[in-house]
Amino acid sequence: MIVVMKLTATLANIKNVIDKIESSGLFTTKIVGADQTVIGAVGDTGCIDRDTLSMFDGVERILKVQEPFKKANIAFKPTRTVVDICGVKIGGNKPVVIAGPCSVESREQIVSIAKSVKDSGAAILRGGAFKPRTSPYAFQGLEADGLKLLIEAKKETGLPIVSEITTSRLMDIFEESVDMIQIGARNMQNFDLLKEVGKSKKPVLLKRGFSSTIEEWLMSAEYILNGGNENVVLCERGIRTFETYTRNTLDISAIPAVKRLSHLPIIVDPSHASGKSWMSLPLSLAALAAGADGVIIEVHNSPENALCDGAQSVTPKAFDNIMDAINSIQGYLSNAKDMISE
Ligand code: PEP
Ligand code: MN
């Protein structure tokens, strides 16, 4: 962190700033220029509140030298993290496709979708059991029964399962039921929940909040890593912009940005990003071409009758076409991967 003092700063002002920084256990270095003094704070500056420091007399501005996330930072861990979900590796050489309905609705529905997405080449099954809905009158999910049905679908297909947790009170049941815990966009900054999943060793799928910056998202990952859980996969699922044609705006640039800033794998959710089933194919290809480690796609056997997110759910047949398209660019992807992530 660098504190730039005003031209008019007095020696007393400079001393106050240095004392404040050093009282937090950091070292300072002072550069006295012809007109202005600059103070460098050396050490873990996470303990210094920049807003408070900027209120000190004589301070012109404060610049940060390093990102505030450490454990998620590629500078601190140059080898890329590969997250293993029952043998399925996210962050390795091959893109991973996660597929399934927005919500588990019945045994027949989840088992039949699981079988068809597996036949098409999906590696992990998704399905919401506890649904965070905008309206309290909308379908809230089958809750614990939904998790049981996911386990049945796993038994039938062998696919590992991922489902969204909505509160830390559900940690025990998620710990024993799912292979990967999803933290949804609405809970990305539920710090209590982040700390709780941080205590677990279960892989976590951390979605980006719809109004969150990349830095805020990585700080949320930092909470989980800091708790001791290193198995974090990030998921870009679109952010709010002024555009209304799509449900959200897919931030493709988040993929190379995350690759540059962090060692954590990143996947993309074209379903929630666009809200339109027919966009899943082009957006999946775009995401993978830009370096994503996988995609998560909503699939429903009867999208028009889905209890949640039907308009963005592809049919099993359309999903099969998406898998064909992904497979057709595998050659490009394996050649380009190293180049893209540099
Ligand atoms: C979901 O995956 O069904 C979901 C609710 O996603 P998000 O948290 O990205 O809105
Ligand atoms: Mn959904």
PDB file of C-alpha atoms in Angstrom, residues 109-299:
ATOM      1  CA  GLN A 109     -37.800 -36.379 -13.775  1.00  0.00           C
ATOM      2  CA  ILE A 110     -34.361 -36.346 -12.146  1.00  0.00           C
ATOM      3  CA  VAL A 111     -33.497 -39.950 -12.979  1.00  0.00           C
ATOM      4  CA  SER A 112     -34.513 -39.638 -16.624  1.00  0.00           C
ATOM      5  CA  ILE A 113     -32.615 -36.343 -17.073  1.00  0.00           C
ATOM      6  CA  ALA A 114     -29.578 -37.799 -15.283  1.00  0.00           C
ATOM      7  CA  LYS A 115     -29.534 -40.796 -17.610  1.00  0.00           C
ATOM      8  CA  SER A 116     -29.859 -38.719 -20.755  1.00  0.00           C
ATOM      9  CA  VAL A 117     -27.216 -36.114 -19.820  1.00  0.00           C
ATOM     10  CA  LYS A 118     -24.857 -38.901 -18.837  1.00  0.00           C
ATOM     11  CA  ASP A 119     -25.374 -40.609 -22.219  1.00  0.00           C
ATOM     12  CA  SER A 120     -24.579 -37.298 -23.914  1.00  0.00           C
ATOM     13  CA  GLY A 121     -21.323 -36.901 -21.958  1.00  0.00           C
ATOM     14  CA  ALA A 122     -22.063 -34.796 -18.872  1.00  0.00           C
ATOM     15  CA  ALA A 123     -19.697 -35.569 -15.994  1.00  0.00           C
ATOM     16  CA  ILE A 124     -21.650 -34.147 -13.033  1.00  0.00           C
ATOM     17  CA  LEU A 125     -25.404 -33.878 -12.328  1.00  0.00           C
ATOM     18  CA  ARG A 126     -26.898 -30.621 -11.058  1.00  0.00           C
ATOM     19  CA  GLY A 127     -30.293 -30.201  -9.403  1.00  0.00           C
ATOM     20  CA  GLY A 128     -31.660 -27.647  -6.955  1.00  0.00           C
ATOM     21  CA  ALA A 129     -33.431 -28.955  -3.859  1.00  0.00           C
ATOM     22  CA  PHE A 130     -33.495 -25.775  -1.770  1.00  0.00           C
ATOM     23  CA  LYS A 131     -34.382 -22.982  -4.181  1.00  0.00           C
ATOM     24  CA  PRO A 132     -33.728 -19.318  -3.401  1.00  0.00           C
ATOM     25  CA  ARG A 133     -36.691 -17.778  -5.277  1.00  0.00           C
ATOM     26  CA  THR A 134     -37.462 -14.102  -5.753  1.00  0.00           C
ATOM     27  CA  SER A 135     -41.115 -14.735  -4.882  1.00  0.00           C
ATOM     28  CA  PRO A 136     -42.152 -16.544  -1.704  1.00  0.00           C
ATOM     29  CA  TYR A 137     -45.115 -17.927  -3.705  1.00  0.00           C
ATOM     30  CA  ALA A 138     -42.885 -19.634  -6.286  1.00  0.00           C
ATOM     31  CA  PHE A 139     -41.826 -23.303  -6.014  1.00  0.00           C
ATOM     32  CA  GLN A 140     -39.255 -23.485  -3.230  1.00  0.00           C
ATOM     33  CA  GLY A 141     -37.842 -26.909  -4.090  1.00  0.00           C
ATOM     34  CA  LEU A 142     -38.404 -30.396  -2.663  1.00  0.00           C
ATOM     35  CA  GLU A 143     -35.818 -29.631   0.017  1.00  0.00           C
ATOM     36  CA  ALA A 144     -34.483 -32.717   1.864  1.00  0.00           C
ATOM     37  CA  ASP A 145     -36.575 -35.026  -0.343  1.00  0.00           C
ATOM     38  CA  GLY A 146     -34.942 -33.415  -3.376  1.00  0.00           C
ATOM     39  CA  LEU A 147     -31.501 -34.316  -2.043  1.00  0.00           C
ATOM     40  CA  LYS A 148     -32.654 -37.923  -1.555  1.00  0.00           C
ATOM     41  CA  LEU A 149     -33.841 -38.046  -5.169  1.00  0.00           C
ATOM     42  CA  LEU A 150     -30.497 -36.678  -6.340  1.00  0.00           C
ATOM     43  CA  ILE A 151     -28.775 -39.496  -4.457  1.00  0.00           C
ATOM     44  CA  GLU A 152     -31.044 -41.971  -6.259  1.00  0.00           C
ATOM     45  CA  ALA A 153     -30.142 -40.423  -9.608  1.00  0.00           C
ATOM     46  CA  LYS A 154     -26.476 -40.745  -8.644  1.00  0.00           C
ATOM     47  CA  LYS A 155     -26.988 -44.433  -7.804  1.00  0.00           C
ATOM     48  CA  GLU A 156     -28.637 -45.003 -11.182  1.00  0.00           C
ATOM     49  CA  THR A 157     -25.991 -43.206 -13.223  1.00  0.00           C
ATOM     50  CA  GLY A 158     -22.818 -42.935 -11.173  1.00  0.00           C
ATOM     51  CA  LEU A 159     -22.774 -39.163 -11.777  1.00  0.00           C
ATOM     52  CA  PRO A 160     -21.524 -37.070  -8.843  1.00  0.00           C
ATOM     53  CA  ILE A 161     -24.086 -34.487  -7.707  1.00  0.00           C
ATOM     54  CA  VAL A 162     -24.017 -30.757  -7.029  1.00  0.00           C
ATOM     55  CA  SER A 163     -26.795 -28.822  -5.324  1.00  0.00           C
ATOM     56  CA  GLU A 164     -27.233 -25.365  -3.829  1.00  0.00           C
ATOM     57  CA  ILE A 165     -27.082 -24.732  -0.091  1.00  0.00           C
ATOM     58  CA  THR A 166     -29.020 -21.702   1.138  1.00  0.00           C
ATOM     59  CA  THR A 167     -28.141 -21.537   4.823  1.00  0.00           C
ATOM     60  CA  SER A 168     -25.394 -22.790   7.105  1.00  0.00           C
ATOM     61  CA  ARG A 169     -28.090 -24.628   9.122  1.00  0.00           C
ATOM     62  CA  LEU A 170     -28.217 -27.160   6.261  1.00  0.00           C
ATOM     63  CA  MET A 171     -24.526 -27.954   6.379  1.00  0.00           C
ATOM     64  CA  ASP A 172     -24.881 -31.428   7.935  1.00  0.00           C
ATOM     65  CA  ILE A 173     -27.385 -32.721   5.415  1.00  0.00           C
ATOM     66  CA  PHE A 174     -25.374 -31.296   2.493  1.00  0.00           C
ATOM     67  CA  GLU A 175     -22.196 -32.778   3.898  1.00  0.00           C
ATOM     68  CA  GLU A 176     -23.733 -36.247   3.846  1.00  0.00           C
ATOM     69  CA  SER A 177     -25.759 -35.935   0.618  1.00  0.00           C
ATOM     70  CA  VAL A 178     -23.907 -34.073  -2.146  1.00  0.00           C
ATOM     71  CA  ASP A 179     -20.498 -34.311  -3.796  1.00  0.00           C
ATOM     72  CA  MET A 180     -20.187 -30.587  -4.426  1.00  0.00           C
ATOM     73  CA  ILE A 181     -21.880 -27.723  -2.589  1.00  0.00           C
ATOM     74  CA  GLN A 182     -23.139 -24.818  -4.685  1.00  0.00           C
ATOM     75  CA  ILE A 183     -23.211 -21.320  -3.245  1.00  0.00           C
ATOM     76  CA  GLY A 184     -25.645 -19.328  -5.355  1.00  0.00           C
ATOM     77  CA  ALA A 185     -25.317 -15.800  -6.682  1.00  0.00           C
ATOM     78  CA  ARG A 186     -27.640 -14.472  -3.978  1.00  0.00           C
ATOM     79  CA  ASN A 187     -25.454 -15.950  -1.242  1.00  0.00           C
ATOM     80  CA  MET A 188     -22.033 -15.087  -2.630  1.00  0.00           C
ATOM     81  CA  GLN A 189     -21.538 -12.631   0.206  1.00  0.00           C
ATOM     82  CA  ASN A 190     -23.266 -14.643   2.926  1.00  0.00           C
ATOM     83  CA  PHE A 191     -20.070 -14.641   4.938  1.00  0.00           C
ATOM     84  CA  ASP A 192     -21.436 -16.921   7.643  1.00  0.00           C
ATOM     85  CA  LEU A 193     -22.213 -19.543   4.991  1.00  0.00           C
ATOM     86  CA  LEU A 194     -18.813 -19.058   3.348  1.00  0.00           C
ATOM     87  CA  LYS A 195     -17.085 -19.638   6.687  1.00  0.00           C
ATOM     88  CA  GLU A 196     -19.164 -22.760   7.270  1.00  0.00           C
ATOM     89  CA  VAL A 197     -18.314 -24.357   3.884  1.00  0.00           C
ATOM     90  CA  GLY A 198     -14.719 -23.295   4.521  1.00  0.00           C
ATOM     91  CA  LYS A 199     -14.633 -25.723   7.459  1.00  0.00           C
ATOM     92  CA  SER A 200     -15.675 -28.594   5.186  1.00  0.00           C
ATOM     93  CA  LYS A 201     -13.525 -30.443   2.671  1.00  0.00           C
ATOM     94  CA  LYS A 202     -16.381 -30.756   0.147  1.00  0.00           C
ATOM     95  CA  PRO A 203     -15.737 -29.103  -3.208  1.00  0.00           C
ATOM     96  CA  VAL A 204     -17.587 -25.794  -3.489  1.00  0.00           C
ATOM     97  CA  LEU A 205     -19.060 -24.220  -6.611  1.00  0.00           C
ATOM     98  CA  LEU A 206     -19.006 -20.497  -5.876  1.00  0.00           C
ATOM     99  CA  LYS A 207     -21.232 -18.498  -8.202  1.00  0.00           C
ATOM    100  CA  ARG A 208     -20.554 -14.846  -8.843  1.00  0.00           C
ATOM    101  CA  GLY A 209     -23.088 -12.461  -7.295  1.00  0.00           C
ATOM    102  CA  PHE A 210     -25.030 -10.628  -9.977  1.00  0.00           C
ATOM    103  CA  SER A 211     -23.750  -7.257  -8.856  1.00  0.00           C
ATOM    104  CA  SER A 212     -20.347  -8.320  -7.619  1.00  0.00           C
ATOM    105  CA  THR A 213     -16.985  -7.284  -8.946  1.00  0.00           C
ATOM    106  CA  ILE A 214     -14.356  -9.891  -9.729  1.00  0.00           C
ATOM    107  CA  GLU A 215     -12.419  -8.737  -6.675  1.00  0.00           C
ATOM    108  CA  GLU A 216     -15.430  -9.159  -4.373  1.00  0.00           C
ATOM    109  CA  TRP A 217     -16.002 -12.625  -5.835  1.00  0.00           C
ATOM    110  CA  LEU A 218     -12.385 -13.621  -5.208  1.00  0.00           C
ATOM    111  CA  MET A 219     -12.648 -12.239  -1.676  1.00  0.00           C
ATOM    112  CA  SER A 220     -15.603 -14.581  -1.129  1.00  0.00           C
ATOM    113  CA  ALA A 221     -13.448 -17.459  -2.379  1.00  0.00           C
ATOM    114  CA  GLU A 222     -10.804 -16.221   0.071  1.00  0.00           C
ATOM    115  CA  TYR A 223     -13.232 -16.790   2.967  1.00  0.00           C
ATOM    116  CA  ILE A 224     -13.604 -20.449   1.969  1.00  0.00           C
ATOM    117  CA  LEU A 225      -9.875 -20.985   1.370  1.00  0.00           C
ATOM    118  CA  ASN A 226      -9.046 -19.213   4.604  1.00  0.00           C
ATOM    119  CA  GLY A 227     -11.262 -21.678   6.471  1.00  0.00           C
ATOM    120  CA  GLY A 228      -9.091 -24.505   5.129  1.00  0.00           C
ATOM    121  CA  ASN A 229     -11.193 -25.712   2.185  1.00  0.00           C
ATOM    122  CA  GLU A 230      -9.048 -25.478  -0.952  1.00  0.00           C
ATOM    123  CA  ASN A 231     -11.589 -27.104  -3.269  1.00  0.00           C
ATOM    124  CA  VAL A 232     -13.203 -24.034  -4.759  1.00  0.00           C
ATOM    125  CA  VAL A 233     -14.481 -23.737  -8.326  1.00  0.00           C
ATOM    126  CA  LEU A 234     -15.673 -20.296  -9.440  1.00  0.00           C
ATOM    127  CA  CYS A 235     -18.734 -19.932 -11.659  1.00  0.00           C
ATOM    128  CA  GLU A 236     -19.440 -16.895 -13.846  1.00  0.00           C
ATOM    129  CA  ARG A 237     -23.223 -16.793 -14.293  1.00  0.00           C
ATOM    130  CA  GLY A 238     -23.829 -13.355 -15.749  1.00  0.00           C
ATOM    131  CA  ILE A 239     -24.067  -9.963 -14.097  1.00  0.00           C
ATOM    132  CA  ARG A 240     -26.715  -7.229 -14.067  1.00  0.00           C
ATOM    133  CA  THR A 241     -26.258  -4.585 -16.733  1.00  0.00           C
ATOM    134  CA  PHE A 242     -28.608  -2.161 -18.508  1.00  0.00           C
ATOM    135  CA  GLU A 243     -29.305  -4.826 -21.159  1.00  0.00           C
ATOM    136  CA  THR A 244     -32.753  -6.384 -20.838  1.00  0.00           C
ATOM    137  CA  TYR A 245     -32.767  -8.718 -23.854  1.00  0.00           C
ATOM    138  CA  THR A 246     -30.972 -11.360 -21.820  1.00  0.00           C
ATOM    139  CA  ARG A 247     -31.642 -12.214 -18.158  1.00  0.00           C
ATOM    140  CA  ASN A 248     -28.090 -11.147 -17.273  1.00  0.00           C
ATOM    141  CA  THR A 249     -24.985 -10.288 -19.275  1.00  0.00           C
ATOM    142  CA  LEU A 250     -22.369 -12.998 -19.540  1.00  0.00           C
ATOM    143  CA  ASP A 251     -19.057 -11.447 -18.556  1.00  0.00           C
ATOM    144  CA  ILE A 252     -16.704 -13.429 -20.800  1.00  0.00           C
ATOM    145  CA  SER A 253     -13.833 -11.178 -19.741  1.00  0.00           C
ATOM    146  CA  ALA A 254     -14.175 -12.576 -16.211  1.00  0.00           C
ATOM    147  CA  ILE A 255     -12.610 -15.814 -17.490  1.00  0.00           C
ATOM    148  CA  PRO A 256      -9.208 -14.435 -18.558  1.00  0.00           C
ATOM    149  CA  ALA A 257      -9.335 -11.995 -15.627  1.00  0.00           C
ATOM    150  CA  VAL A 258      -9.773 -14.811 -13.106  1.00  0.00           C
ATOM    151  CA  LYS A 259      -7.093 -16.870 -14.861  1.00  0.00           C
ATOM    152  CA  ARG A 260      -4.685 -13.968 -14.526  1.00  0.00           C
ATOM    153  CA  LEU A 261      -5.549 -13.210 -10.898  1.00  0.00           C
ATOM    154  CA  SER A 262      -6.200 -16.614  -9.399  1.00  0.00           C
ATOM    155  CA  HIS A 263      -5.178 -20.277  -9.497  1.00  0.00           C
ATOM    156  CA  LEU A 264      -8.781 -21.406  -8.980  1.00  0.00           C
ATOM    157  CA  PRO A 265     -10.683 -23.082 -11.814  1.00  0.00           C
ATOM    158  CA  ILE A 266     -13.585 -21.229 -13.388  1.00  0.00           C
ATOM    159  CA  ILE A 267     -16.663 -22.550 -15.154  1.00  0.00           C
ATOM    160  CA  VAL A 268     -19.503 -20.694 -16.874  1.00  0.00           C
ATOM    161  CA  ASP A 269     -23.288 -20.963 -16.525  1.00  0.00           C
ATOM    162  CA  PRO A 270     -24.797 -19.882 -19.863  1.00  0.00           C
ATOM    163  CA  SER A 271     -28.329 -20.740 -18.669  1.00  0.00           C
ATOM    164  CA  HIS A 272     -28.584 -18.143 -15.895  1.00  0.00           C
ATOM    165  CA  ALA A 273     -26.398 -15.711 -17.831  1.00  0.00           C
ATOM    166  CA  SER A 274     -28.791 -15.510 -20.783  1.00  0.00           C
ATOM    167  CA  GLY A 275     -32.127 -16.843 -19.544  1.00  0.00           C
ATOM    168  CA  LYS A 276     -32.618 -18.284 -23.032  1.00  0.00           C
ATOM    169  CA  SER A 277     -32.176 -21.967 -23.796  1.00  0.00           C
ATOM    170  CA  TRP A 278     -31.050 -21.354 -27.390  1.00  0.00           C
ATOM    171  CA  MET A 279     -28.111 -19.275 -26.182  1.00  0.00           C
ATOM    172  CA  SER A 280     -26.579 -22.128 -24.201  1.00  0.00           C
ATOM    173  CA  LEU A 281     -24.765 -23.565 -27.205  1.00  0.00           C
ATOM    174  CA  PRO A 282     -23.026 -20.416 -28.495  1.00  0.00           C
ATOM    175  CA  LEU A 283     -22.264 -19.141 -24.988  1.00  0.00           C
ATOM    176  CA  SER A 284     -20.818 -22.510 -23.921  1.00  0.00           C
ATOM    177  CA  LEU A 285     -18.506 -22.501 -26.918  1.00  0.00           C
ATOM    178  CA  ALA A 286     -17.519 -18.889 -26.264  1.00  0.00           C
ATOM    179  CA  ALA A 287     -16.777 -19.649 -22.609  1.00  0.00           C
ATOM    180  CA  LEU A 288     -14.642 -22.680 -23.374  1.00  0.00           C
ATOM    181  CA  ALA A 289     -12.855 -20.883 -26.203  1.00  0.00           C
ATOM    182  CA  ALA A 290     -12.001 -18.096 -23.753  1.00  0.00           C
ATOM    183  CA  GLY A 291     -10.402 -20.589 -21.352  1.00  0.00           C
ATOM    184  CA  ALA A 292     -13.202 -21.715 -19.021  1.00  0.00           C
ATOM    185  CA  ASP A 293     -12.622 -25.073 -17.333  1.00  0.00           C
ATOM    186  CA  GLY A 294     -16.187 -26.173 -17.930  1.00  0.00           C
ATOM    187  CA  VAL A 295     -19.824 -25.191 -18.196  1.00  0.00           C
ATOM    188  CA  ILE A 296     -22.961 -25.843 -16.160  1.00  0.00           C
ATOM    189  CA  ILE A 297     -26.129 -26.125 -18.220  1.00  0.00           C
ATOM    190  CA  GLU A 298     -29.778 -26.433 -17.199  1.00  0.00           C
ATOM    191  CA  VAL A 299     -31.529 -29.368 -18.891  1.00  0.00           C
TER     192      VAL A 299
END
